[in-house]
Amino acid sequence: MNPHDPEAPSISPAPAPGHRPPGRRARWLGALLALLALAVLGGAAWFLVQRANGDAGGAPRGPGGGRAPTVTVGAAVAKVADIPVLIDALGTVTPVTTATLRPQVSGVLTEVLFTEGQWVKKGQLVALIDPRPFEQALLQAQGTRQRDEAQLENARLTLARYRTLLSQDSIARQDVDTQAALVKQLEGTVTTDLAQERSARLNLDYTRITAPVAGRIGLRSVDAGNYVASGTATGIATITQTTPIDVQFSVPQDRVQDIQASAGAASLAATAWDRARTRALASGRFATLDNLVDTATGTVKAKARFENADGALFPNQFVNVQLLLRTLSAVVVPVTAVRTGANGDFVYVINEDRTVALRPVKRGQTAGGQMAITDGLKAGERVVTEGGDRLKDGATVQLPGQGGQGAGARAAGAGTGTGAAASGQRRQRPAQNP
């Protein structure tokens, strides 16, 4: 047979003596050992994870014998404290009095006797208008009055003579009556002259512009030398009274009865805060409520008065107003401890075994980050303030700093034992080596 013939059958080499090909049983045995090794590794990993999640004091076991996972939370103790009942509102600082210096007569403004921003007193002279035209008008009115008074005096003397002649039956009664009517006519003329004279004198006084109220004067709108007209809308300047000063704000109509009841018992304290609510600007007292409800907003306007001796409140400034109605003694917890669920408000109460219980509560007034609990919680109970989103009723929790205490103690104990053993060996070495 030719070995190079392509049609010749192939001949397999004969196995070496003592060699047997692997069988199917050997392959199954290798696969089983690999699966067992993977199972052992998975079990060891699961054990280590459960041990790390378990607490050091023997936390309750979960299904399968592992420790149940715990959640680190923040906590606070419910306590009894005085909590203020407040009404918060946005207010506007309003001057008690605002007066605009408008000229009452027309003329040339000759002098401006104030400095912008100056504090002025009531009746203080602040500006002058040229008085000469009004002085001439006054003189003319006085001359007219004096002339008519002289005519009146002459008419009265004539009337007296006519009455004497009438008594002697030397004159007709008609002449006496005519003279008496002339006297009355001249008396009316003199009265009119007196009114015109006083009007001229008043116009002359109006050339001296004085402050109608005490307060701080603003920026002037007219300089000296300009012609001013009576009744100008802008006026020369504006004076605002800032000590004391008012703050106007709005309160919900549902709180009106509460405010009236509290205001009737005592004077209510009011505090004005800045826009960021970080600094108290002034302290004052509640003044009054408006006499009607704004139907567009459902609120009632209110006003509080502040002494404002230091000028901290400025007219038309926006401030936050806190009105103190009363102070209540109640069980309080941090605001973050109270949560809202499908069945209402609740808190998580931490039990002695470090499990939590979901407790329904009724919330009350809130102030300064604290919330009053009117029902469902007692003073001294510990509640969860942070981390409650990951909790359920009956879950196990630990407080910050407690999770590593057991491991730390064990590490410290192990270190102490190792150190003691090493120290004992060091103490024994001198005895072994003379």
CSV table of C-alpha atoms in Angstrom, one decimal:
chain,number,residue,atom,x,y,z
A,1,MET,CA,0.0,0.0,0.0
A,2,ASN,CA,1.4,3.4,-1.0
A,3,PRO,CA,1.2,5.8,1.9
A,4,HIS,CA,1.1,8.8,-0.5
A,5,ASP,CA,-2.0,7.5,-2.2
A,6,PRO,CA,-4.9,10.0,-1.4
A,7,GLU,CA,-7.4,7.2,-1.6
A,8,ALA,CA,-5.7,5.1,0.9
A,9,PRO,CA,-7.4,4.9,4.4
A,10,SER,CA,-5.9,6.9,7.2
A,11,ILE,CA,-4.3,4.9,10.0
A,12,SER,CA,-4.4,6.4,13.6
A,13,PRO,CA,-1.3,6.0,15.7
A,14,ALA,CA,-1.6,3.5,18.4
A,15,PRO,CA,-1.9,4.8,22.0
A,16,ALA,CA,1.2,4.7,24.1
A,17,PRO,CA,1.3,1.9,26.6
A,18,GLY,CA,-0.2,2.9,30.0
A,19,HIS,CA,-2.3,6.0,28.7
A,20,ARG,CA,-6.1,6.0,29.0
A,21,PRO,CA,-8.3,8.9,27.5
A,22,PRO,CA,-10.4,10.9,30.0
A,23,GLY,CA,-13.9,9.7,30.4
A,24,ARG,CA,-17.3,11.4,30.9
A,25,ARG,CA,-17.2,10.8,34.6
A,26,ALA,CA,-14.1,12.8,35.1
A,27,ARG,CA,-15.5,15.8,33.3
A,28,TRP,CA,-18.6,15.8,35.5
A,29,LEU,CA,-16.5,15.6,38.6
A,30,GLY,CA,-14.5,18.7,37.6
A,31,ALA,CA,-17.6,20.8,36.9
A,32,LEU,CA,-19.1,19.8,40.3
A,33,LEU,CA,-15.9,20.9,42.1
A,34,ALA,CA,-16.0,24.2,40.3
A,35,LEU,CA,-19.6,24.8,41.3
A,36,LEU,CA,-18.9,23.9,44.9
A,37,ALA,CA,-16.0,26.4,45.0
A,38,LEU,CA,-18.2,29.2,43.6
A,39,ALA,CA,-20.9,28.4,46.2
A,40,VAL,CA,-18.3,28.5,49.0
A,41,LEU,CA,-17.0,31.9,47.8
A,42,GLY,CA,-20.6,33.3,47.5
A,43,GLY,CA,-21.6,32.1,51.0
A,44,ALA,CA,-18.4,33.7,52.5
A,45,ALA,CA,-19.1,37.0,50.8
A,46,TRP,CA,-22.7,37.0,51.9
A,47,PHE,CA,-21.7,36.3,55.5
A,48,LEU,CA,-19.1,39.1,55.5
A,49,VAL,CA,-21.7,41.6,54.2
A,50,GLN,CA,-24.3,40.6,56.7
A,51,ARG,CA,-21.8,40.8,59.5
A,52,ALA,CA,-20.7,44.2,58.5
A,53,ASN,CA,-24.4,45.4,58.4
A,54,GLY,CA,-25.3,43.8,61.7
A,55,ASP,CA,-24.9,45.8,64.9
A,56,ALA,CA,-22.3,44.9,67.5
A,57,GLY,CA,-24.9,44.3,70.3
A,58,GLY,CA,-26.7,41.4,68.8
A,59,ALA,CA,-29.2,43.0,66.4
A,60,PRO,CA,-32.3,40.9,65.5
A,61,ARG,CA,-31.7,38.3,62.8
A,62,GLY,CA,-33.3,38.5,59.4
A,63,PRO,CA,-34.5,35.7,57.2
A,64,GLY,CA,-31.8,33.1,56.7
A,65,GLY,CA,-30.1,33.8,60.1
A,66,GLY,CA,-28.3,37.0,59.0
A,67,ARG,CA,-28.3,40.3,60.9
A,68,ALA,CA,-31.0,42.8,59.9
A,69,PRO,CA,-29.5,46.0,58.3
A,70,THR,CA,-29.5,49.2,60.5
A,71,VAL,CA,-29.9,52.8,59.5
A,72,THR,CA,-27.9,55.6,61.0
A,73,VAL,CA,-30.3,58.5,62.0
A,74,GLY,CA,-30.3,61.8,63.8
A,75,ALA,CA,-32.4,62.0,67.0
A,76,ALA,CA,-33.8,64.6,69.4
A,77,VAL,CA,-35.7,64.3,72.7
A,78,ALA,CA,-39.2,65.8,73.0
A,79,LYS,CA,-39.3,68.4,75.7
A,80,VAL,CA,-41.8,70.8,77.3
A,81,ALA,CA,-41.0,74.4,76.3
A,82,ASP,CA,-42.7,77.8,75.9
A,83,ILE,CA,-43.5,78.4,72.3
A,84,PRO,CA,-44.8,81.8,71.0
A,85,VAL,CA,-47.9,82.1,68.9
A,86,LEU,CA,-46.9,84.4,66.1
A,87,ILE,CA,-48.4,86.0,63.0
A,88,ASP,CA,-45.9,86.6,60.3
A,89,ALA,CA,-46.6,89.2,57.6
A,90,LEU,CA,-45.0,91.4,55.0
A,91,GLY,CA,-45.3,95.0,55.9
A,92,THR,CA,-44.5,98.5,54.6
A,93,VAL,CA,-43.1,101.3,56.7
A,94,THR,CA,-45.5,104.2,56.7
A,95,PRO,CA,-44.8,107.7,58.1
A,96,VAL,CA,-47.3,108.9,60.7
A,97,THR,CA,-47.5,112.2,58.9
A,98,THR,CA,-46.4,113.3,55.4
A,99,ALA,CA,-46.6,116.9,54.4
A,100,THR,CA,-45.7,118.5,51.0
A,101,LEU,CA,-44.5,122.1,51.1
A,102,ARG,CA,-46.8,123.7,48.4
A,103,PRO,CA,-46.8,127.4,47.9
A,104,GLN,CA,-50.1,129.1,48.7
A,105,VAL,CA,-49.3,132.2,46.6
A,106,SER,CA,-47.5,132.7,43.4
A,107,GLY,CA,-44.2,134.6,43.1
A,108,VAL,CA,-40.5,134.4,42.9
A,109,LEU,CA,-38.8,132.1,45.4
A,110,THR,CA,-36.1,134.3,46.9
A,111,GLU,CA,-34.6,132.1,49.6
A,112,VAL,CA,-34.4,128.4,50.5
A,113,LEU,CA,-33.5,128.1,54.2
A,114,PHE,CA,-33.2,124.3,54.6
A,115,THR,CA,-30.6,121.6,53.7
A,116,GLU,CA,-31.8,118.5,52.0
A,117,GLY,CA,-32.2,115.7,54.6
A,118,GLN,CA,-32.4,118.2,57.5
A,119,TRP,CA,-34.5,117.6,60.6
A,120,VAL,CA,-36.9,120.5,61.0
A,121,LYS,CA,-39.3,121.6,63.7
A,122,LYS,CA,-42.9,122.5,63.4
A,123,GLY,CA,-43.2,126.2,62.4
A,124,GLN,CA,-39.6,126.5,61.3
A,125,LEU,CA,-39.1,128.9,58.3
A,126,VAL,CA,-37.9,126.9,55.3
A,127,ALA,CA,-38.4,129.2,52.3
A,128,LEU,CA,-39.3,132.8,51.3
A,129,ILE,CA,-41.3,134.2,48.4
A,130,ASP,CA,-40.8,137.8,47.3
A,131,PRO,CA,-43.3,139.7,49.6
A,132,ARG,CA,-43.3,143.1,47.9
A,133,PRO,CA,-46.4,142.7,45.7
A,134,PHE,CA,-48.3,141.4,48.7
A,135,GLU,CA,-47.2,144.3,50.9
A,136,GLN,CA,-48.6,146.7,48.3
A,137,ALA,CA,-51.9,144.8,48.2
A,138,LEU,CA,-52.1,145.0,51.9
A,139,LEU,CA,-51.6,148.8,51.9
A,140,GLN,CA,-54.2,149.3,49.3
A,141,ALA,CA,-56.7,147.2,51.3
A,142,GLN,CA,-55.9,149.2,54.4
A,143,GLY,CA,-56.5,152.5,52.6
A,144,THR,CA,-59.8,151.4,51.2
A,145,ARG,CA,-60.9,150.4,54.7
A,146,GLN,CA,-59.9,153.7,56.2
A,147,ARG,CA,-61.8,155.7,53.6
A,148,ASP,CA,-65.0,153.7,54.0
A,149,GLU,CA,-64.7,153.9,57.8
A,150,ALA,CA,-64.6,157.7,57.5
A,151,GLN,CA,-67.7,157.8,55.3
A,152,LEU,CA,-69.4,155.5,57.8
A,153,GLU,CA,-68.5,157.9,60.7
A,154,ASN,CA,-69.9,160.9,58.8
A,155,ALA,CA,-73.1,159.0,57.9
A,156,ARG,CA,-73.6,158.1,61.6
A,157,LEU,CA,-73.2,161.8,62.7
A,158,THR,CA,-75.7,162.9,60.0
A,159,LEU,CA,-78.2,160.2,61.2
A,160,ALA,CA,-77.9,161.5,64.8
A,161,ARG,CA,-78.7,165.1,63.7
A,162,TYR,CA,-81.7,163.8,61.6
A,163,ARG,CA,-83.1,162.0,64.6
A,164,THR,CA,-82.8,165.2,66.7
A,165,LEU,CA,-84.6,167.2,64.0
A,166,LEU,CA,-87.3,164.5,63.7
A,167,SER,CA,-87.9,164.8,67.5
A,168,GLN,CA,-88.4,168.5,66.9
A,169,ASP,CA,-90.7,167.7,64.0
A,170,SER,CA,-88.4,169.7,61.8
A,171,ILE,CA,-87.6,167.0,59.2
A,172,ALA,CA,-89.5,164.3,57.4
A,173,ARG,CA,-89.2,160.7,58.7
A,174,GLN,CA,-88.4,159.5,55.2
A,175,ASP,CA,-85.1,161.4,55.3
A,176,VAL,CA,-84.2,159.8,58.6
A,177,ASP,CA,-84.9,156.3,57.3
A,178,THR,CA,-82.9,157.0,54.2
A,179,GLN,CA,-79.9,158.1,56.3
A,180,ALA,CA,-80.2,155.0,58.5
A,181,ALA,CA,-80.1,152.7,55.5
A,182,LEU,CA,-77.0,154.6,54.2
A,183,VAL,CA,-75.3,153.9,57.6
A,184,LYS,CA,-76.0,150.2,57.3
A,185,GLN,CA,-74.7,150.1,53.7
A,186,LEU,CA,-71.5,151.8,54.8
A,187,GLU,CA,-71.1,149.3,57.7
A,188,GLY,CA,-71.3,146.5,55.2
A,189,THR,CA,-68.7,148.1,53.0
A,190,VAL,CA,-66.3,148.5,56.0
A,191,THR,CA,-66.8,144.8,56.8
A,192,THR,CA,-65.9,143.9,53.3
A,193,ASP,CA,-62.9,146.1,53.5
A,194,LEU,CA,-61.8,144.4,56.7
A,195,ALA,CA,-62.0,141.0,55.0
A,196,GLN,CA,-60.0,142.1,52.0
A,197,GLU,CA,-57.4,143.6,54.3
A,198,ARG,CA,-57.1,140.3,56.2
A,199,SER,CA,-56.9,138.4,53.0
A,200,ALA,CA,-54.0,140.6,51.8
A,201,ARG,CA,-52.3,140.1,55.2
A,202,LEU,CA,-52.7,136.3,54.9
A,203,ASN,CA,-51.2,136.3,51.5
A,204,LEU,CA,-48.3,138.3,52.8
A,205,ASP,CA,-47.9,135.6,55.6
A,206,TYR,CA,-47.9,132.9,52.9
A,207,THR,CA,-44.7,134.3,51.4
A,208,ARG,CA,-43.0,132.8,54.5
A,209,ILE,CA,-43.2,129.0,54.0
A,210,THR,CA,-42.9,127.2,57.3
A,211,ALA,CA,-42.8,123.5,58.2
A,212,PRO,CA,-46.3,122.3,59.1
A,213,VAL,CA,-45.0,119.2,61.0
A,214,ALA,CA,-41.7,118.1,62.6
A,215,GLY,CA,-39.7,115.6,60.7
A,216,ARG,CA,-37.1,115.0,58.1
A,217,ILE,CA,-37.2,117.1,54.9
A,218,GLY,CA,-36.4,115.5,51.6
A,219,LEU,CA,-34.9,116.7,48.4
A,220,ARG,CA,-36.0,120.1,47.1
A,221,SER,CA,-37.6,120.3,43.6
A,222,VAL,CA,-37.2,124.1,43.1
A,223,ASP,CA,-34.2,126.3,43.6
A,224,ALA,CA,-34.1,129.9,44.7
A,225,GLY,CA,-34.8,132.4,41.9
A,226,ASN,CA,-37.5,130.4,40.2
A,227,TYR,CA,-41.1,131.4,39.9
A,228,VAL,CA,-43.5,129.2,41.8
A,229,ALA,CA,-47.3,129.0,41.5
A,230,SER,CA,-49.8,128.3,44.1
A,231,GLY,CA,-51.2,124.8,44.2
A,232,THR,CA,-48.2,123.2,42.5
A,233,ALA,CA,-48.5,119.4,42.7
A,234,THR,CA,-44.8,118.7,43.3
A,235,GLY,CA,-44.3,121.4,45.8
A,236,ILE,CA,-40.9,122.6,47.0
A,237,ALA,CA,-40.1,119.5,49.2
A,238,THR,CA,-41.7,116.9,51.4
A,239,ILE,CA,-41.5,116.4,55.2
A,240,THR,CA,-42.0,113.0,56.7
A,241,GLN,CA,-42.4,112.3,60.4
A,242,THR,CA,-40.3,109.3,61.3
A,243,THR,CA,-40.4,109.3,65.1
A,244,PRO,CA,-42.7,107.5,65.8
A,245,ILE,CA,-43.4,105.6,62.6
A,246,ASP,CA,-46.0,103.0,61.6
A,247,VAL,CA,-45.7,99.7,59.7
A,248,GLN,CA,-48.8,98.6,57.8
A,249,PHE,CA,-49.3,94.9,57.0
A,250,SER,CA,-52.1,92.5,56.2
A,251,VAL,CA,-53.4,89.5,58.2
A,252,PRO,CA,-55.7,86.7,57.1
A,253,GLN,CA,-59.3,87.3,57.9
A,254,ASP,CA,-59.4,84.0,59.8
A,255,ARG,CA,-57.0,85.4,62.4
A,256,VAL,CA,-59.0,88.6,63.1
A,257,GLN,CA,-61.0,87.2,66.0
A,258,ASP,CA,-57.8,85.8,67.6
A,259,ILE,CA,-56.0,89.2,67.2
A,260,GLN,CA,-59.0,91.1,68.7
A,261,ALA,CA,-59.2,88.7,71.7
A,262,SER,CA,-55.5,88.9,72.4
A,263,ALA,CA,-55.4,92.7,71.9
A,264,GLY,CA,-58.2,93.2,74.3
A,265,ALA,CA,-56.4,91.3,77.0
A,266,ALA,CA,-53.0,93.0,76.7
A,267,SER,CA,-50.9,95.2,74.4
A,268,LEU,CA,-49.5,93.0,71.6
A,269,ALA,CA,-45.7,93.2,70.9
A,270,ALA,CA,-44.6,93.6,67.3
A,271,THR,CA,-41.2,93.1,65.9
A,272,ALA,CA,-39.9,94.4,62.5
A,273,TRP,CA,-37.3,92.2,60.8
A,274,ASP,CA,-35.2,92.8,57.7
A,275,ARG,CA,-36.1,91.2,54.4
A,276,ALA,CA,-33.8,88.2,55.1
A,277,ARG,CA,-35.3,87.7,58.6
A,278,THR,CA,-31.8,87.7,60.1
A,279,ARG,CA,-31.8,91.0,62.1
A,280,ALA,CA,-34.5,92.6,64.2
A,281,LEU,CA,-34.8,96.3,63.2
A,282,ALA,CA,-37.2,97.6,65.8
A,283,SER,CA,-39.7,96.6,68.5
A,284,GLY,CA,-43.1,98.2,68.9
A,285,ARG,CA,-46.8,97.6,69.7
A,286,PHE,CA,-49.8,96.6,67.7
A,287,ALA,CA,-52.0,99.7,67.0
A,288,THR,CA,-55.2,98.8,65.2
A,289,LEU,CA,-57.1,96.8,62.5
A,290,ASP,CA,-58.8,98.2,59.5
A,291,ASN,CA,-62.6,98.3,59.5
A,292,LEU,CA,-63.2,96.0,56.5
A,293,VAL,CA,-61.9,92.9,54.7
A,294,ASP,CA,-60.2,93.2,51.3
A,295,THR,CA,-62.5,90.9,49.2
A,296,ALA,CA,-59.7,90.5,46.6
A,297,THR,CA,-57.2,88.9,49.0
A,298,GLY,CA,-59.3,87.9,52.0
A,299,THR,CA,-57.1,89.9,54.3
A,300,VAL,CA,-57.5,92.8,56.7
A,301,LYS,CA,-55.0,95.7,56.9
A,302,ALA,CA,-53.3,96.2,60.3
A,303,LYS,CA,-50.9,98.7,61.7
A,304,ALA,CA,-48.2,98.6,64.4
A,305,ARG,CA,-46.4,101.6,65.8
A,306,PHE,CA,-42.6,101.8,66.5
A,307,GLU,CA,-40.7,104.6,68.3
A,308,ASN,CA,-37.9,104.4,65.8
A,309,ALA,CA,-35.6,106.6,67.9
A,310,ASP,CA,-32.5,105.3,66.0
A,311,GLY,CA,-34.0,105.7,62.6
A,312,ALA,CA,-33.7,102.0,61.7
A,313,LEU,CA,-37.1,102.0,59.9
A,314,PHE,CA,-37.2,104.1,56.7
A,315,PRO,CA,-40.4,105.3,55.0
A,316,ASN,CA,-41.7,102.9,52.3
A,317,GLN,CA,-39.3,100.2,53.4
A,318,PHE,CA,-40.4,96.6,53.1
A,319,VAL,CA,-40.0,94.6,56.4
A,320,ASN,CA,-41.2,91.4,57.9
A,321,VAL,CA,-43.5,91.8,60.8
A,322,GLN,CA,-44.0,89.3,63.7
A,323,LEU,CA,-47.0,89.9,65.9
A,324,LEU,CA,-46.8,88.0,69.2
A,325,LEU,CA,-50.3,86.9,70.3
A,326,ARG,CA,-49.5,84.8,73.3
A,327,THR,CA,-47.1,82.2,74.6
A,328,LEU,CA,-48.1,78.5,75.1
A,329,SER,CA,-46.4,75.7,77.1
A,330,ALA,CA,-46.3,72.5,74.9
A,331,VAL,CA,-44.3,69.4,74.0
A,332,VAL,CA,-41.9,70.5,71.2
A,333,VAL,CA,-39.7,68.7,68.7
A,334,PRO,CA,-37.6,69.9,65.8
A,335,VAL,CA,-39.5,70.7,62.7
A,336,THR,CA,-37.6,68.0,60.8
A,337,ALA,CA,-38.9,65.3,63.1
A,338,VAL,CA,-42.5,65.6,61.9
A,339,ARG,CA,-43.4,63.9,58.6
A,340,THR,CA,-46.6,63.7,56.5
A,341,GLY,CA,-47.9,60.5,55.1
A,342,ALA,CA,-51.1,59.1,53.6
A,343,ASN,CA,-52.8,59.0,57.0
A,344,GLY,CA,-51.6,62.4,58.3
A,345,ASP,CA,-48.6,63.7,60.3
A,346,PHE,CA,-46.4,61.2,62.2
A,347,VAL,CA,-43.0,60.8,63.9
A,348,TYR,CA,-40.6,57.9,64.3
A,349,VAL,CA,-40.2,57.2,68.1
A,350,ILE,CA,-36.9,55.3,69.0
A,351,ASN,CA,-37.6,52.5,71.5
A,352,GLU,CA,-35.2,51.1,74.1
A,353,ASP,CA,-34.1,48.3,71.8
A,354,ARG,CA,-33.2,50.8,69.1
A,355,THR,CA,-36.1,50.0,66.9
A,356,VAL,CA,-38.5,52.7,65.7
A,357,ALA,CA,-42.3,52.9,66.0
A,358,LEU,CA,-44.4,55.0,63.7
A,359,ARG,CA,-46.5,57.3,65.9
A,360,PRO,CA,-49.3,59.5,64.5
A,361,VAL,CA,-49.3,63.1,66.0
A,362,LYS,CA,-51.1,66.4,65.7
A,363,ARG,CA,-48.9,69.4,65.0
A,364,GLY,CA,-49.3,72.8,66.5
A,365,GLN,CA,-47.6,76.2,66.3
A,366,THR,CA,-44.1,76.4,64.8
A,367,ALA,CA,-41.5,78.9,65.9
A,368,GLY,CA,-37.7,79.1,65.7
A,369,GLY,CA,-37.3,75.6,64.1
A,370,GLN,CA,-39.4,74.0,66.9
A,371,MET,CA,-42.9,72.6,66.4
A,372,ALA,CA,-45.5,72.0,69.1
A,373,ILE,CA,-47.1,68.6,69.3
A,374,THR,CA,-50.6,68.8,70.7
A,375,ASP,CA,-51.3,65.1,70.7
A,376,GLY,CA,-49.5,61.7,70.3
A,377,LEU,CA,-46.1,62.4,72.0
A,378,LYS,CA,-44.9,62.8,75.5
A,379,ALA,CA,-41.9,64.7,76.9
A,380,GLY,CA,-38.8,62.6,77.2
A,381,GLU,CA,-39.4,60.4,74.2
A,382,ARG,CA,-36.7,60.3,71.5
A,383,VAL,CA,-37.7,60.9,67.9
A,384,VAL,CA,-35.9,60.6,64.6
A,385,THR,CA,-34.9,64.0,63.0
A,386,GLU,CA,-32.7,62.9,60.1
A,387,GLY,CA,-32.7,59.8,58.0
A,388,GLY,CA,-36.4,59.0,58.4
A,389,ASP,CA,-36.9,58.6,54.6
A,390,ARG,CA,-35.2,55.2,54.8
A,391,LEU,CA,-37.2,53.9,57.7
A,392,LYS,CA,-40.2,51.7,58.2
A,393,ASP,CA,-42.2,50.8,61.3
A,394,GLY,CA,-40.1,48.4,63.3
A,395,ALA,CA,-36.7,49.1,61.6
A,396,THR,CA,-33.5,49.1,63.6
A,397,VAL,CA,-31.5,52.3,63.9
A,398,GLN,CA,-28.3,53.5,65.3
A,399,LEU,CA,-27.3,57.0,66.3
A,400,PRO,CA,-24.2,58.8,65.0
A,401,GLY,CA,-21.1,57.5,66.7
A,402,GLN,CA,-22.6,54.2,67.9
A,403,GLY,CA,-22.0,52.1,64.8
A,404,GLY,CA,-18.2,51.8,65.4
A,405,GLN,CA,-18.2,51.5,69.1
A,406,GLY,CA,-18.3,47.7,69.2
A,407,ALA,CA,-15.7,47.3,66.5
A,408,GLY,CA,-13.6,50.0,68.1
A,409,ALA,CA,-13.8,48.4,71.5
A,410,ARG,CA,-12.9,45.0,70.0
A,411,ALA,CA,-10.0,46.5,68.2
A,412,ALA,CA,-8.9,48.3,71.4
A,413,GLY,CA,-9.2,45.1,73.4
A,414,ALA,CA,-7.3,43.2,70.8
A,415,GLY,CA,-4.6,45.8,70.7
A,416,THR,CA,-4.5,45.8,74.5
A,417,GLY,CA,-4.1,42.0,74.6
A,418,THR,CA,-1.4,42.1,72.0
A,419,GLY,CA,0.3,44.8,73.8
A,420,ALA,CA,0.1,43.0,77.1
A,421,ALA,CA,1.4,39.8,75.6
A,422,ALA,CA,4.3,41.6,74.0
A,423,SER,CA,5.0,43.4,77.2
A,424,GLY,CA,4.9,40.1,79.1
A,425,GLN,CA,7.4,38.7,76.6
A,426,ARG,CA,9.6,41.7,77.1
A,427,ARG,CA,9.4,41.3,80.9
A,428,GLN,CA,10.4,37.6,80.6
A,429,ARG,CA,13.4,38.2,78.4
A,430,PRO,CA,15.7,39.5,81.0
A,431,ALA,CA,15.0,36.3,83.1
A,432,GLN,CA,15.8,34.1,80.1
A,433,ASN,CA,19.0,35.9,79.2
A,434,PRO,CA,21.2,36.2,82.3
